[in-house]
């Protein structure tokens, strides 16, 4: 008996021999193995109304990157027919160092995938062996339902090196996995395919899609694809100048879709309503039943309060689900930015809304929820949502720490007064607890005031003196009698006013100084050096200045009589 492996190699590797020799001369036997982890498509749905029942329709889920032909076993969801003898091939872009199974150039021709990065290939007829066939087989993601119509499709491309064109390729659905108890010589499987294409399979450039509608008998779990007819049942056409004596098909994008349409429902997007508003959900799906979240079975539902609402709509093909979350909102409550306020220079305050989840619009057009204030002005905010709006404003005044000046110390004439008027922007306390912005000064003294506001305080003071402004000169006697009898005992200039400057010098007739003072209260008692001066005429020089006069000097004689 000829073994399955011998049959496989006798058909495929006889054609590979020359290429193998070329590969050995040009390449080391080094292969790259790529591991890619992909979530199983068994748990994914393309669309709730059109689920592809093929787990890996474009041959992307593999355990190892192919290194040679006949490695369909590397795919996770596709398999050979057990003990059949035919051996399908797996091609993938990851096999860039394996020219036999690389993409787009490989042993059987040149072709990019119809989608994704991989495809498979099968022999559907040869010139050398009668009825030699290869098949690919997979388990469906769901058992086919009796009487339900499914759309079945795949894409093929004829390998460039094929020298035969035939008119048959088909699909067989079975309830059980197809296998053989004993080795089979890769002959066509003796079943009648439910779907069979009767046209020339001659597309070599790009891909041609083949599609069928299939009404299930019920219970079908597996799909097998290939040529099921005997050679005498098919039409062959020879191609010239091609390398391989066979017809070879690349296969990609195998799909089985349930064409039964589940209900199509689409509730509105999640939304927010104003108080006293309602939302009517009205479903017009025909020949369906309805189940809402509260067990209501009507085709419509009226929403009057917030919450999550869902519905399941069911027809003969299945059920569809959708949900909506509704939130209720009211007109923004009264906005309050606070009372009018005062801040100090170099300080700031942050204004913010007491209302959340609204739109903000400040007086300058900014839309943040807070606003920083450091200058005088009126600041306003409008908050709004689609239910209404609310407004408020605040007047902010900027104060500086007080600074005042009472002026320089001064002297005034008797019967005059000093009127002080201070700015009204501060509060004041004078030295006598007077608390006004003005103060009248009428007598000599030290006067002080403290100005204060919310930013601090400042104190200033002024010395004010009063004098007799009639003082312009001294009266100087021309004689005195220093006899210590209390009568005219001293010589001194006489005035009721206090001078600002004062110097008095007395000389004898020979020019000697006998008395000197710069104290306007000091008097000459007629003595010098502790001795009595004799009666005589003496010469004096008086220099002085009153506040209302210029500097003056008076010279004269005074007679001392004993």
mmCIF file of N, CA, C and O in Angstrom, residues 76-171:
data_model
loop_
_atom_site.group_PDB
_atom_site.id
_atom_site.type_symbol
_atom_site.label_atom_id
_atom_site.label_comp_id
_atom_site.label_asym_id
_atom_site.label_seq_id
_atom_site.Cartn_x
_atom_site.Cartn_y
_atom_site.Cartn_z
ATOM 1 N N UNK A 76 -4.941 27.497 13.539
ATOM 2 C CA UNK A 76 -5.673 27.080 14.735
ATOM 3 C C UNK A 76 -7.059 26.520 14.425
ATOM 4 O O UNK A 76 -7.523 25.591 15.082
ATOM 5 N N UNK A 77 -7.737 27.105 13.443
ATOM 6 C CA UNK A 77 -9.149 26.778 13.247
ATOM 7 C C UNK A 77 -9.434 25.999 11.955
ATOM 8 O O UNK A 77 -10.587 25.695 11.673
ATOM 9 N N UNK A 78 -8.397 25.712 11.180
ATOM 10 C CA UNK A 78 -8.569 24.953 9.949
ATOM 11 C C UNK A 78 -7.772 23.658 10.044
ATOM 12 O O UNK A 78 -6.752 23.588 10.735
ATOM 13 N N UNK A 79 -8.241 22.601 9.315
ATOM 14 C CA UNK A 79 -7.599 21.289 9.450
ATOM 15 C C UNK A 79 -7.680 20.514 8.136
ATOM 16 O O UNK A 79 -8.502 20.810 7.261
ATOM 17 N N UNK A 80 -6.794 19.522 8.029
ATOM 18 C CA UNK A 80 -6.879 18.551 6.948
ATOM 19 C C UNK A 80 -7.980 17.535 7.256
ATOM 20 O O UNK A 80 -8.449 17.432 8.390
ATOM 21 N N UNK A 81 -8.389 16.813 6.240
ATOM 22 C CA UNK A 81 -9.297 15.683 6.453
ATOM 23 C C UNK A 81 -8.458 14.490 6.912
ATOM 24 O O UNK A 81 -7.505 14.086 6.233
ATOM 25 N N UNK A 82 -8.790 13.974 8.096
ATOM 26 C CA UNK A 82 -7.984 12.911 8.702
ATOM 27 C C UNK A 82 -7.926 11.694 7.771
ATOM 28 O O UNK A 82 -8.960 11.227 7.260
ATOM 29 N N UNK A 83 -6.684 11.208 7.542
ATOM 30 C CA UNK A 83 -6.414 10.012 6.727
ATOM 31 C C UNK A 83 -6.785 10.180 5.259
ATOM 32 O O UNK A 83 -6.906 9.215 4.522
ATOM 33 N N UNK A 84 -6.956 11.434 4.812
ATOM 34 C CA UNK A 84 -7.326 11.620 3.413
ATOM 35 C C UNK A 84 -6.139 11.511 2.482
ATOM 36 O O UNK A 84 -6.217 10.927 1.409
ATOM 37 N N UNK A 85 -5.007 12.072 2.853
ATOM 38 C CA UNK A 85 -3.805 12.005 2.033
ATOM 39 C C UNK A 85 -3.488 13.299 1.337
ATOM 40 O O UNK A 85 -2.323 13.590 1.046
ATOM 41 N N UNK A 86 -4.500 14.089 1.029
ATOM 42 C CA UNK A 86 -4.243 15.396 0.448
ATOM 43 C C UNK A 86 -3.711 16.349 1.507
ATOM 44 O O UNK A 86 -4.009 16.215 2.697
ATOM 45 N N UNK A 87 -2.935 17.295 1.095
ATOM 46 C CA UNK A 87 -2.290 18.171 2.070
ATOM 47 C C UNK A 87 -2.334 19.613 1.576
ATOM 48 O O UNK A 87 -1.563 20.011 0.701
ATOM 49 N N UNK A 88 -3.264 20.403 2.122
ATOM 50 C CA UNK A 88 -3.377 21.816 1.743
ATOM 51 C C UNK A 88 -2.191 22.609 2.280
ATOM 52 O O UNK A 88 -1.477 22.166 3.187
ATOM 53 N N UNK A 89 -2.012 23.826 1.720
ATOM 54 C CA UNK A 89 -0.838 24.640 2.063
ATOM 55 C C UNK A 89 -1.284 25.944 2.724
ATOM 56 O O UNK A 89 -2.348 26.493 2.425
ATOM 57 N N UNK A 90 -0.432 26.427 3.626
ATOM 58 C CA UNK A 90 -0.677 27.669 4.374
ATOM 59 C C UNK A 90 0.399 28.675 3.988
ATOM 60 O O UNK A 90 1.601 28.391 4.088
ATOM 61 N N UNK A 91 -0.026 29.868 3.536
ATOM 62 C CA UNK A 91 0.894 30.934 3.129
ATOM 63 C C UNK A 91 0.673 32.144 4.042
ATOM 64 O O UNK A 91 -0.467 32.478 4.383
ATOM 65 N N UNK A 92 1.778 32.802 4.396
ATOM 66 C CA UNK A 92 1.629 33.980 5.277
ATOM 67 C C UNK A 92 2.820 34.910 5.091
ATOM 68 O O UNK A 92 3.934 34.482 4.747
ATOM 69 N N UNK A 93 2.589 36.196 5.304
ATOM 70 C CA UNK A 93 3.663 37.191 5.161
ATOM 71 C C UNK A 93 4.782 36.984 6.163
ATOM 72 O O UNK A 93 5.902 37.467 5.943
ATOM 73 N N UNK A 94 4.487 36.305 7.270
ATOM 74 C CA UNK A 94 5.546 36.074 8.260
ATOM 75 C C UNK A 94 6.640 35.157 7.707
ATOM 76 O O UNK A 94 7.755 35.122 8.227
ATOM 77 N N UNK A 95 6.345 34.392 6.617
ATOM 78 C CA UNK A 95 7.293 33.419 6.064
ATOM 79 C C UNK A 95 8.197 34.075 5.028
ATOM 80 O O UNK A 95 8.405 33.530 3.938
ATOM 81 N N UNK A 96 8.740 35.252 5.355
ATOM 82 C CA UNK A 96 9.536 35.979 4.364
ATOM 83 C C UNK A 96 10.866 35.301 4.052
ATOM 84 O O UNK A 96 11.505 35.602 3.050
ATOM 85 N N UNK A 97 11.316 34.368 4.912
ATOM 86 C CA UNK A 97 12.554 33.633 4.632
ATOM 87 C C UNK A 97 12.264 32.219 4.123
ATOM 88 O O UNK A 97 13.161 31.391 4.047
ATOM 89 N N UNK A 98 11.009 31.947 3.809
ATOM 90 C CA UNK A 98 10.621 30.626 3.292
ATOM 91 C C UNK A 98 9.962 30.831 1.931
ATOM 92 O O UNK A 98 8.737 30.972 1.851
ATOM 93 N N UNK A 99 10.721 30.875 0.851
ATOM 94 C CA UNK A 99 10.182 31.243 -0.466
ATOM 95 C C UNK A 99 9.038 30.360 -0.939
ATOM 96 O O UNK A 99 8.212 30.805 -1.735
ATOM 97 N N UNK A 100 8.967 29.099 -0.469
ATOM 98 C CA UNK A 100 7.902 28.222 -0.931
ATOM 99 C C UNK A 100 6.525 28.702 -0.465
ATOM 100 O O UNK A 100 5.520 28.504 -1.151
ATOM 101 N N UNK A 101 6.462 29.328 0.721
ATOM 102 C CA UNK A 101 5.163 29.694 1.307
ATOM 103 C C UNK A 101 5.107 31.165 1.702
ATOM 104 O O UNK A 101 4.299 31.569 2.531
ATOM 105 N N UNK A 102 5.953 31.989 1.131
ATOM 106 C CA UNK A 102 5.946 33.417 1.452
ATOM 107 C C UNK A 102 4.839 34.116 0.671
ATOM 108 O O UNK A 102 4.198 33.532 -0.199
ATOM 109 N N UNK A 103 4.625 35.361 1.004
ATOM 110 C CA UNK A 103 3.639 36.214 0.335
ATOM 111 C C UNK A 103 4.311 37.550 0.031
ATOM 112 O O UNK A 103 5.007 38.097 0.893
ATOM 113 N N UNK A 104 4.149 38.040 -1.221
ATOM 114 C CA UNK A 104 3.218 37.567 -2.263
ATOM 115 C C UNK A 104 3.798 36.484 -3.185
ATOM 116 O O UNK A 104 3.067 35.770 -3.834
ATOM 117 N N UNK A 105 5.138 36.374 -3.251
ATOM 118 C CA UNK A 105 5.741 35.389 -4.145
ATOM 119 C C UNK A 105 5.930 34.073 -3.406
ATOM 120 O O UNK A 105 6.493 34.043 -2.311
ATOM 121 N N UNK A 106 5.446 32.980 -3.987
ATOM 122 C CA UNK A 106 5.644 31.652 -3.402
ATOM 123 C C UNK A 106 5.763 30.631 -4.521
ATOM 124 O O UNK A 106 5.811 30.989 -5.709
ATOM 125 N N UNK A 107 5.769 29.385 -4.158
ATOM 126 C CA UNK A 107 6.051 28.345 -5.143
ATOM 127 C C UNK A 107 5.014 28.293 -6.257
ATOM 128 O O UNK A 107 5.333 28.029 -7.419
ATOM 129 N N UNK A 108 3.752 28.552 -5.965
ATOM 130 C CA UNK A 108 2.697 28.368 -6.947
ATOM 131 C C UNK A 108 2.357 29.637 -7.739
ATOM 132 O O UNK A 108 1.503 29.611 -8.613
ATOM 133 N N UNK A 109 3.004 30.765 -7.391
ATOM 134 C CA UNK A 109 2.756 31.981 -8.148
ATOM 135 C C UNK A 109 2.952 33.234 -7.294
ATOM 136 O O UNK A 109 3.668 33.219 -6.282
ATOM 137 N N UNK A 110 2.308 34.275 -7.753
ATOM 138 C CA UNK A 110 2.424 35.577 -7.090
ATOM 139 C C UNK A 110 1.008 36.083 -6.795
ATOM 140 O O UNK A 110 0.195 36.248 -7.691
ATOM 141 N N UNK A 111 0.743 36.362 -5.490
ATOM 142 C CA UNK A 111 -0.563 36.907 -5.132
ATOM 143 C C UNK A 111 -0.521 37.510 -3.731
ATOM 144 O O UNK A 111 0.037 36.901 -2.808
ATOM 145 N N UNK A 112 -1.060 38.723 -3.591
ATOM 146 C CA UNK A 112 -1.257 39.335 -2.275
ATOM 147 C C UNK A 112 -2.564 38.813 -1.678
ATOM 148 O O UNK A 112 -3.476 38.411 -2.405
ATOM 149 N N UNK A 113 -2.688 38.824 -0.340
ATOM 150 C CA UNK A 113 -3.938 38.364 0.274
ATOM 151 C C UNK A 113 -5.109 39.250 -0.148
ATOM 152 O O UNK A 113 -4.958 40.438 -0.394
ATOM 153 N N UNK A 114 -6.288 38.639 -0.198
ATOM 154 C CA UNK A 114 -7.494 39.432 -0.430
ATOM 155 C C UNK A 114 -7.761 40.339 0.757
ATOM 156 O O UNK A 114 -8.261 41.453 0.616
ATOM 157 N N UNK A 115 -7.421 39.865 1.964
ATOM 158 C CA UNK A 115 -7.478 40.669 3.180
ATOM 159 C C UNK A 115 -6.529 40.047 4.187
ATOM 160 O O UNK A 115 -6.184 38.867 4.089
ATOM 161 N N UNK A 116 -6.096 40.816 5.168
ATOM 162 C CA UNK A 116 -5.192 40.300 6.188
ATOM 163 C C UNK A 116 -3.818 40.004 5.628
ATOM 164 O O UNK A 116 -3.368 40.609 4.637
ATOM 165 N N UNK A 117 -3.158 38.992 6.220
ATOM 166 C CA UNK A 117 -1.774 38.674 5.853
ATOM 167 C C UNK A 117 -1.580 37.231 5.404
ATOM 168 O O UNK A 117 -0.449 36.820 5.165
ATOM 169 N N UNK A 118 -2.659 36.449 5.312
ATOM 170 C CA UNK A 118 -2.489 35.048 4.964
ATOM 171 C C UNK A 118 -3.571 34.537 4.030
ATOM 172 O O UNK A 118 -4.600 35.186 3.812
ATOM 173 N N UNK A 119 -3.328 33.370 3.415
ATOM 174 C CA UNK A 119 -4.345 32.619 2.678
ATOM 175 C C UNK A 119 -3.879 31.168 2.614
ATOM 176 O O UNK A 119 -2.777 30.824 3.074
ATOM 177 N N UNK A 120 -4.721 30.275 2.057
ATOM 178 C CA UNK A 120 -4.357 28.865 1.900
ATOM 179 C C UNK A 120 -4.434 28.512 0.424
ATOM 180 O O UNK A 120 -4.957 29.280 -0.402
ATOM 181 N N UNK A 121 -3.916 27.320 0.087
ATOM 182 C CA UNK A 121 -3.958 26.855 -1.290
ATOM 183 C C UNK A 121 -4.245 25.367 -1.358
ATOM 184 O O UNK A 121 -3.805 24.600 -0.487
ATOM 185 N N UNK A 122 -4.989 24.930 -2.401
ATOM 186 C CA UNK A 122 -5.336 23.509 -2.571
ATOM 187 C C UNK A 122 -5.217 23.125 -4.048
ATOM 188 O O UNK A 122 -5.443 23.942 -4.949
ATOM 189 N N UNK A 123 -4.853 21.856 -4.270
ATOM 190 C CA UNK A 123 -4.906 21.275 -5.618
ATOM 191 C C UNK A 123 -6.326 20.760 -5.845
ATOM 192 O O UNK A 123 -6.857 19.998 -5.023
ATOM 193 N N UNK A 124 -6.961 21.166 -6.948
ATOM 194 C CA UNK A 124 -8.322 20.703 -7.228
ATOM 195 C C UNK A 124 -8.360 19.743 -8.422
ATOM 196 O O UNK A 124 -9.393 19.122 -8.669
ATOM 197 N N UNK A 125 -7.217 19.599 -9.121
ATOM 198 C CA UNK A 125 -7.137 18.624 -10.211
ATOM 199 C C UNK A 125 -5.695 18.540 -10.682
ATOM 200 O O UNK A 125 -4.941 19.519 -10.570
ATOM 201 N N UNK A 126 -5.302 17.347 -11.182
ATOM 202 C CA UNK A 126 -3.947 17.174 -11.737
ATOM 203 C C UNK A 126 -4.047 16.409 -13.050
ATOM 204 O O UNK A 126 -5.058 15.761 -13.362
ATOM 205 N N UNK A 127 -2.954 16.475 -13.814
ATOM 206 C CA UNK A 127 -2.862 15.697 -15.043
ATOM 207 C C UNK A 127 -2.321 14.297 -14.780
ATOM 208 O O UNK A 127 -2.540 13.375 -15.564
ATOM 209 N N UNK A 128 -1.604 14.106 -13.686
ATOM 210 C CA UNK A 128 -0.849 12.881 -13.472
ATOM 211 C C UNK A 128 -1.600 11.839 -12.654
ATOM 212 O O UNK A 128 -1.440 10.636 -12.860
ATOM 213 N N UNK A 129 -2.420 12.281 -11.679
ATOM 214 C CA UNK A 129 -3.135 11.331 -10.818
ATOM 215 C C UNK A 129 -4.624 11.589 -10.951
ATOM 216 O O UNK A 129 -5.085 12.722 -10.793
ATOM 217 N N UNK A 130 -5.352 10.516 -11.233
ATOM 218 C CA UNK A 130 -6.799 10.653 -11.376
ATOM 219 C C UNK A 130 -7.442 10.997 -10.039
ATOM 220 O O UNK A 130 -7.114 10.401 -8.991
ATOM 221 N N UNK A 131 -8.350 11.950 -10.098
ATOM 222 C CA UNK A 131 -9.192 12.307 -8.949
ATOM 223 C C UNK A 131 -8.391 12.746 -7.711
ATOM 224 O O UNK A 131 -8.884 12.654 -6.586
ATOM 225 N N UNK A 132 -7.153 13.220 -7.908
ATOM 226 C CA UNK A 132 -6.395 13.726 -6.756
ATOM 227 C C UNK A 132 -6.989 15.068 -6.315
ATOM 228 O O UNK A 132 -7.198 15.964 -7.121
ATOM 229 N N UNK A 133 -7.243 15.186 -5.020
ATOM 230 C CA UNK A 133 -7.873 16.393 -4.476
ATOM 231 C C UNK A 133 -7.236 16.779 -3.137
ATOM 232 O O UNK A 133 -6.714 15.922 -2.421
ATOM 233 N N UNK A 134 -7.346 18.066 -2.836
ATOM 234 C CA UNK A 134 -6.994 18.570 -1.498
ATOM 235 C C UNK A 134 -8.165 19.389 -0.976
ATOM 236 O O UNK A 134 -8.866 20.056 -1.748
ATOM 237 N N UNK A 135 -8.350 19.350 0.364
ATOM 238 C CA UNK A 135 -9.495 20.017 0.984
ATOM 239 C C UNK A 135 -9.044 20.777 2.229
ATOM 240 O O UNK A 135 -8.021 20.453 2.848
ATOM 241 N N UNK A 136 -9.857 21.766 2.580
ATOM 242 C CA UNK A 136 -9.691 22.426 3.885
ATOM 243 C C UNK A 136 -11.016 22.298 4.627
ATOM 244 O O UNK A 136 -12.091 22.335 4.027
ATOM 245 N N UNK A 137 -10.924 22.166 5.954
ATOM 246 C CA UNK A 137 -12.108 21.879 6.769
ATOM 247 C C UNK A 137 -12.055 22.702 8.062
ATOM 248 O O UNK A 137 -10.979 22.919 8.626
ATOM 249 N N UNK A 138 -13.223 23.185 8.533
ATOM 250 C CA UNK A 138 -13.288 23.949 9.783
ATOM 251 C C UNK A 138 -14.630 23.707 10.456
ATOM 252 O O UNK A 138 -15.613 23.332 9.809
ATOM 253 N N UNK A 139 -14.648 23.923 11.774
ATOM 254 C CA UNK A 139 -15.899 23.822 12.530
ATOM 255 C C UNK A 139 -16.549 25.206 12.583
ATOM 256 O O UNK A 139 -15.901 26.213 12.838
ATOM 257 N N UNK A 140 -17.857 25.248 12.344
ATOM 258 C CA UNK A 140 -18.586 26.508 12.406
ATOM 259 C C UNK A 140 -18.719 26.990 13.839
ATOM 260 O O UNK A 140 -18.714 26.187 14.791
ATOM 261 N N UNK A 141 -18.864 28.270 13.987
ATOM 262 C CA UNK A 141 -19.006 28.840 15.325
ATOM 263 C C UNK A 141 -20.373 28.558 15.935
ATOM 264 O O UNK A 141 -20.553 28.686 17.146
ATOM 265 N N UNK A 142 -21.339 28.203 15.107
ATOM 266 C CA UNK A 142 -22.675 27.891 15.608
ATOM 267 C C UNK A 142 -23.294 26.867 14.667
ATOM 268 O O UNK A 142 -23.013 26.850 13.463
ATOM 269 N N UNK A 143 -24.118 26.021 15.211
ATOM 270 C CA UNK A 143 -24.813 25.022 14.397
ATOM 271 C C UNK A 143 -25.857 25.711 13.530
ATOM 272 O O UNK A 143 -26.580 26.603 13.998
ATOM 273 N N UNK A 144 -25.949 25.301 12.271
ATOM 274 C CA UNK A 144 -26.918 25.908 11.366
ATOM 275 C C UNK A 144 -28.331 25.517 11.773
ATOM 276 O O UNK A 144 -28.601 24.378 12.165
ATOM 277 N N UNK A 145 -29.250 26.486 11.655
ATOM 278 C CA UNK A 145 -30.638 26.273 12.064
ATOM 279 C C UNK A 145 -31.468 25.798 10.881
ATOM 280 O O UNK A 145 -31.355 26.313 9.765
ATOM 281 N N UNK A 146 -32.309 24.828 11.118
ATOM 282 C CA UNK A 146 -33.143 24.249 10.072
ATOM 283 C C UNK A 146 -34.025 25.315 9.429
ATOM 284 O O UNK A 146 -34.684 26.099 10.110
ATOM 285 N N UNK A 147 -34.026 25.310 8.100
ATOM 286 C CA UNK A 147 -34.868 26.209 7.346
ATOM 287 C C UNK A 147 -34.343 27.626 7.220
ATOM 288 O O UNK A 147 -34.938 28.438 6.502
ATOM 289 N N UNK A 148 -33.254 27.941 7.867
ATOM 290 C CA UNK A 148 -32.714 29.295 7.802
ATOM 291 C C UNK A 148 -31.742 29.415 6.635
ATOM 292 O O UNK A 148 -30.965 28.493 6.355
ATOM 293 N N UNK A 149 -31.785 30.550 5.955
ATOM 294 C CA UNK A 149 -30.941 30.769 4.786
ATOM 295 C C UNK A 149 -29.658 31.488 5.198
ATOM 296 O O UNK A 149 -29.695 32.489 5.923
ATOM 297 N N UNK A 150 -28.544 30.964 4.687
ATOM 298 C CA UNK A 150 -27.230 31.522 4.999
ATOM 299 C C UNK A 150 -26.549 31.944 3.690
ATOM 300 O O UNK A 150 -26.680 31.273 2.660
ATOM 301 N N UNK A 151 -25.831 33.052 3.755
ATOM 302 C CA UNK A 151 -25.027 33.476 2.624
ATOM 303 C C UNK A 151 -23.621 32.916 2.810
ATOM 304 O O UNK A 151 -22.960 33.190 3.812
ATOM 305 N N UNK A 152 -23.166 32.137 1.819
ATOM 306 C CA UNK A 152 -21.860 31.473 1.880
ATOM 307 C C UNK A 152 -21.012 32.054 0.755
ATOM 308 O O UNK A 152 -21.468 32.164 -0.388
ATOM 309 N N UNK A 153 -19.760 32.418 1.075
ATOM 310 C CA UNK A 153 -18.896 32.994 0.050
ATOM 311 C C UNK A 153 -17.438 32.702 0.356
ATOM 312 O O UNK A 153 -17.067 32.402 1.492
ATOM 313 N N UNK A 154 -16.632 32.740 -0.679
ATOM 314 C CA UNK A 154 -15.184 32.685 -0.526
ATOM 315 C C UNK A 154 -14.567 33.352 -1.742
ATOM 316 O O UNK A 154 -15.246 33.609 -2.750
ATOM 317 N N UNK A 155 -13.275 33.634 -1.677
ATOM 318 C CA UNK A 155 -12.548 34.235 -2.791
ATOM 319 C C UNK A 155 -11.461 33.273 -3.243
ATOM 320 O O UNK A 155 -10.836 32.608 -2.403
ATOM 321 N N UNK A 156 -11.244 33.212 -4.549
ATOM 322 C CA UNK A 156 -10.205 32.325 -5.078
ATOM 323 C C UNK A 156 -9.344 33.106 -6.065
ATOM 324 O O UNK A 156 -9.750 34.108 -6.630
ATOM 325 N N UNK A 157 -8.132 32.603 -6.259
ATOM 326 C CA UNK A 157 -7.245 33.074 -7.320
ATOM 327 C C UNK A 157 -6.462 31.872 -7.818
ATOM 328 O O UNK A 157 -5.925 31.087 -7.022
ATOM 329 N N UNK A 158 -6.429 31.684 -9.130
ATOM 330 C CA UNK A 158 -5.717 30.549 -9.723
ATOM 331 C C UNK A 158 -4.221 30.797 -9.669
ATOM 332 O O UNK A 158 -3.735 31.858 -10.067
ATOM 333 N N UNK A 159 -3.450 29.810 -9.152
ATOM 334 C CA UNK A 159 -2.006 29.946 -9.089
ATOM 335 C C UNK A 159 -1.392 30.162 -10.454
ATOM 336 O O UNK A 159 -1.784 29.512 -11.441
ATOM 337 N N UNK A 160 -0.431 31.072 -10.542
ATOM 338 C CA UNK A 160 0.148 31.437 -11.842
ATOM 339 C C UNK A 160 0.782 30.252 -12.573
ATOM 340 O O UNK A 160 0.825 30.221 -13.809
ATOM 341 N N UNK A 161 1.278 29.252 -11.832
ATOM 342 C CA UNK A 161 1.979 28.128 -12.456
ATOM 343 C C UNK A 161 1.039 26.986 -12.842
ATOM 344 O O UNK A 161 1.488 25.936 -13.308
ATOM 345 N N UNK A 162 -0.265 27.173 -12.617
ATOM 346 C CA UNK A 162 -1.226 26.128 -12.992
ATOM 347 C C UNK A 162 -1.273 25.983 -14.520
ATOM 348 O O UNK A 162 -1.266 26.971 -15.254
ATOM 349 N N UNK A 163 -1.354 24.712 -14.987
ATOM 350 C CA UNK A 163 -1.457 24.452 -16.431
ATOM 351 C C UNK A 163 -2.832 23.920 -16.797
ATOM 352 O O UNK A 163 -3.041 23.521 -17.948
ATOM 353 N N UNK A 164 -3.760 23.878 -15.775
ATOM 354 C CA UNK A 164 -5.104 23.360 -16.035
ATOM 355 C C UNK A 164 -6.111 24.354 -15.478
ATOM 356 O O UNK A 164 -5.937 24.899 -14.386
ATOM 357 N N UNK A 165 -7.189 24.561 -16.207
ATOM 358 C CA UNK A 165 -8.356 25.287 -15.715
ATOM 359 C C UNK A 165 -9.518 24.300 -15.684
ATOM 360 O O UNK A 165 -9.764 23.584 -16.663
ATOM 361 N N UNK A 166 -10.215 24.194 -14.525
ATOM 362 C CA UNK A 166 -11.383 23.333 -14.459
ATOM 363 C C UNK A 166 -12.598 24.180 -14.065
ATOM 364 O O UNK A 166 -12.471 25.372 -13.772
ATOM 365 N N UNK A 167 -13.767 23.527 -14.006
ATOM 366 C CA UNK A 167 -15.007 24.264 -13.784
ATOM 367 C C UNK A 167 -15.744 23.817 -12.528
ATOM 368 O O UNK A 167 -16.971 23.923 -12.472
ATOM 369 N N UNK A 168 -15.004 23.328 -11.516
ATOM 370 C CA UNK A 168 -15.726 22.807 -10.343
ATOM 371 C C UNK A 168 -14.952 23.049 -9.055
ATOM 372 O O UNK A 168 -13.777 22.696 -8.947
ATOM 373 N N UNK A 169 -15.641 23.662 -8.112
ATOM 374 C CA UNK A 169 -15.193 23.723 -6.730
ATOM 375 C C UNK A 169 -16.450 23.859 -5.882
ATOM 376 O O UNK A 169 -17.424 24.511 -6.297
ATOM 377 N N UNK A 170 -16.488 23.204 -4.730
ATOM 378 C CA UNK A 170 -17.718 23.206 -3.970
ATOM 379 C C UNK A 170 -17.503 23.238 -2.468
ATOM 380 O O UNK A 170 -16.370 23.187 -1.975
ATOM 381 N N UNK A 171 -18.632 23.348 -1.766
ATOM 382 C CA UNK A 171 -18.631 23.369 -0.305
ATOM 383 C C UNK A 171 -19.638 22.340 0.180
ATOM 384 O O UNK A 171 -20.778 22.262 -0.329
#
